[in-house]
Amino acid sequence: MEEVTEEAVGTTAYTVKRYPVVPGHRLNVRSGPGTNYSLVKVLAEGVRVPINCQKPGQTITGPYGTTNLWDNIANGQYVSDAYVNTGSDGYVAVRCS
């Protein structure tokens, strides 16, 4: 289910994994790991998102379970892991600092 692409940063290539968002949902992207953070944008149905890092935050129940993990998909942009099909109940990326 995951899509793997390679991107070059400077002279170093690294692998970016993209994971599908739950089908049939438009997903809110927040500025931090919780619904109390401001809404940055709304993702369209059927998108795949990169997970740069993950961090604990507000506990959310969604189609993929109940979790307090939030996925950083871009600078200052977080989505609840309960709406991303990572195939895991735990961390699939490094912890955000």
JSON list of N, CA, C and O in Angstrom, two decimals, residues 13 19 24-25 27 30 34-36 40 42 53 69 81 92 95 97:
[
{"chain": "A", "resi": 13, "resn": "ALA", "atom": "N", "xyz": [20.59, 11.41, -1.40]},
{"chain": "A", "resi": 13, "resn": "ALA", "atom": "CA", "xyz": [19.25, 10.92, -1.76]},
{"chain": "A", "resi": 13, "resn": "ALA", "atom": "C", "xyz": [18.68, 10.18, -0.56]},
{"chain": "A", "resi": 13, "resn": "ALA", "atom": "O", "xyz": [19.40, 9.51, 0.16]},
{"chain": "A", "resi": 19, "resn": "TYR", "atom": "N", "xyz": [1.90, 7.23, 2.42]},
{"chain": "A", "resi": 19, "resn": "TYR", "atom": "CA", "xyz": [0.87, 6.33, 2.92]},
{"chain": "A", "resi": 19, "resn": "TYR", "atom": "C", "xyz": [-0.51, 6.86, 2.54]},
{"chain": "A", "resi": 19, "resn": "TYR", "atom": "O", "xyz": [-0.74, 8.07, 2.54]},
{"chain": "A", "resi": 24, "resn": "GLY", "atom": "N", "xyz": [-12.62, 7.84, 1.21]},
{"chain": "A", "resi": 24, "resn": "GLY", "atom": "CA", "xyz": [-13.91, 8.46, 1.48]},
{"chain": "A", "resi": 24, "resn": "GLY", "atom": "C", "xyz": [-13.89, 9.60, 2.48]},
{"chain": "A", "resi": 24, "resn": "GLY", "atom": "O", "xyz": [-14.94, 10.07, 2.90]},
{"chain": "A", "resi": 25, "resn": "HIS", "atom": "N", "xyz": [-12.70, 10.03, 2.89]},
{"chain": "A", "resi": 25, "resn": "HIS", "atom": "CA", "xyz": [-12.60, 11.13, 3.85]},
{"chain": "A", "resi": 25, "resn": "HIS", "atom": "C", "xyz": [-11.71, 12.23, 3.31]},
{"chain": "A", "resi": 25, "resn": "HIS", "atom": "O", "xyz": [-10.70, 11.97, 2.66]},
{"chain": "A", "resi": 27, "resn": "LEU", "atom": "N", "xyz": [-9.31, 14.88, 4.84]},
{"chain": "A", "resi": 27, "resn": "LEU", "atom": "CA", "xyz": [-8.60, 14.90, 6.13]},
{"chain": "A", "resi": 27, "resn": "LEU", "atom": "C", "xyz": [-8.11, 16.30, 6.49]},
{"chain": "A", "resi": 27, "resn": "LEU", "atom": "O", "xyz": [-7.45, 16.96, 5.69]},
{"chain": "A", "resi": 30, "resn": "ARG", "atom": "N", "xyz": [-3.58, 19.94, 10.60]},
{"chain": "A", "resi": 30, "resn": "ARG", "atom": "CA", "xyz": [-3.47, 20.88, 11.70]},
{"chain": "A", "resi": 30, "resn": "ARG", "atom": "C", "xyz": [-2.03, 21.40, 11.83]},
{"chain": "A", "resi": 30, "resn": "ARG", "atom": "O", "xyz": [-1.08, 20.76, 11.38]},
{"chain": "A", "resi": 34, "resn": "GLY", "atom": "N", "xyz": [-2.98, 18.00, 17.42]},
{"chain": "A", "resi": 34, "resn": "GLY", "atom": "CA", "xyz": [-4.26, 17.99, 18.11]},
{"chain": "A", "resi": 34, "resn": "GLY", "atom": "C", "xyz": [-5.28, 18.87, 17.40]},
{"chain": "A", "resi": 34, "resn": "GLY", "atom": "O", "xyz": [-4.92, 19.74, 16.61]},
{"chain": "A", "resi": 35, "resn": "THR", "atom": "N", "xyz": [-6.55, 18.61, 17.69]},
{"chain": "A", "resi": 35, "resn": "THR", "atom": "CA", "xyz": [-7.61, 19.39, 17.05]},
{"chain": "A", "resi": 35, "resn": "THR", "atom": "C", "xyz": [-7.71, 20.81, 17.59]},
{"chain": "A", "resi": 35, "resn": "THR", "atom": "O", "xyz": [-8.40, 21.64, 17.00]},
{"chain": "A", "resi": 36, "resn": "ASN", "atom": "N", "xyz": [-7.02, 21.09, 18.70]},
{"chain": "A", "resi": 36, "resn": "ASN", "atom": "CA", "xyz": [-7.00, 22.45, 19.23]},
{"chain": "A", "resi": 36, "resn": "ASN", "atom": "C", "xyz": [-6.03, 23.35, 18.46]},
{"chain": "A", "resi": 36, "resn": "ASN", "atom": "O", "xyz": [-6.03, 24.55, 18.63]},
{"chain": "A", "resi": 40, "resn": "VAL", "atom": "N", "xyz": [-4.83, 24.02, 8.93]},
{"chain": "A", "resi": 40, "resn": "VAL", "atom": "CA", "xyz": [-3.93, 24.54, 7.90]},
{"chain": "A", "resi": 40, "resn": "VAL", "atom": "C", "xyz": [-4.56, 24.37, 6.52]},
{"chain": "A", "resi": 40, "resn": "VAL", "atom": "O", "xyz": [-4.54, 25.28, 5.70]},
{"chain": "A", "resi": 42, "resn": "VAL", "atom": "N", "xyz": [-7.25, 21.21, 4.12]},
{"chain": "A", "resi": 42, "resn": "VAL", "atom": "CA", "xyz": [-7.99, 19.95, 4.08]},
{"chain": "A", "resi": 42, "resn": "VAL", "atom": "C", "xyz": [-7.50, 19.16, 2.87]},
{"chain": "A", "resi": 42, "resn": "VAL", "atom": "O", "xyz": [-7.47, 19.68, 1.76]},
{"chain": "A", "resi": 53, "resn": "CYS", "atom": "N", "xyz": [8.04, 12.61, 10.23]},
{"chain": "A", "resi": 53, "resn": "CYS", "atom": "CA", "xyz": [8.28, 12.22, 11.60]},
{"chain": "A", "resi": 53, "resn": "CYS", "atom": "C", "xyz": [6.93, 12.12, 12.29]},
{"chain": "A", "resi": 53, "resn": "CYS", "atom": "O", "xyz": [5.92, 12.50, 11.72]},
{"chain": "A", "resi": 69, "resn": "LEU", "atom": "N", "xyz": [-0.81, 9.22, 18.21]},
{"chain": "A", "resi": 69, "resn": "LEU", "atom": "CA", "xyz": [0.25, 9.56, 17.26]},
{"chain": "A", "resi": 69, "resn": "LEU", "atom": "C", "xyz": [-0.25, 10.52, 16.19]},
{"chain": "A", "resi": 69, "resn": "LEU", "atom": "O", "xyz": [-1.34, 10.35, 15.65]},
{"chain": "A", "resi": 81, "resn": "ASP", "atom": "N", "xyz": [-2.71, 9.93, 12.98]},
{"chain": "A", "resi": 81, "resn": "ASP", "atom": "CA", "xyz": [-2.35, 8.63, 12.43]},
{"chain": "A", "resi": 81, "resn": "ASP", "atom": "C", "xyz": [-3.55, 7.69, 12.36]},
{"chain": "A", "resi": 81, "resn": "ASP", "atom": "O", "xyz": [-3.52, 6.70, 11.64]},
{"chain": "A", "resi": 92, "resn": "VAL", "atom": "N", "xyz": [6.18, 4.56, 12.57]},
{"chain": "A", "resi": 92, "resn": "VAL", "atom": "CA", "xyz": [6.72, 4.10, 11.29]},
{"chain": "A", "resi": 92, "resn": "VAL", "atom": "C", "xyz": [7.78, 5.08, 10.79]},
{"chain": "A", "resi": 92, "resn": "VAL", "atom": "O", "xyz": [8.35, 4.90, 9.72]},
{"chain": "A", "resi": 95, "resn": "ARG", "atom": "N", "xyz": [10.73, 9.96, 15.67]},
{"chain": "A", "resi": 95, "resn": "ARG", "atom": "CA", "xyz": [9.95, 10.87, 16.52]},
{"chain": "A", "resi": 95, "resn": "ARG", "atom": "C", "xyz": [10.36, 12.31, 16.20]},
{"chain": "A", "resi": 95, "resn": "ARG", "atom": "O", "xyz": [11.56, 12.60, 16.10]},
{"chain": "A", "resi": 97, "resn": "SER", "atom": "N", "xyz": [11.26, 16.11, 16.76]},
{"chain": "A", "resi": 97, "resn": "SER", "atom": "CA", "xyz": [11.93, 16.79, 17.88]},
{"chain": "A", "resi": 97, "resn": "SER", "atom": "C", "xyz": [11.21, 18.04, 18.28]},
{"chain": "A", "resi": 97, "resn": "SER", "atom": "O", "xyz": [10.31, 18.50, 17.65]}
]
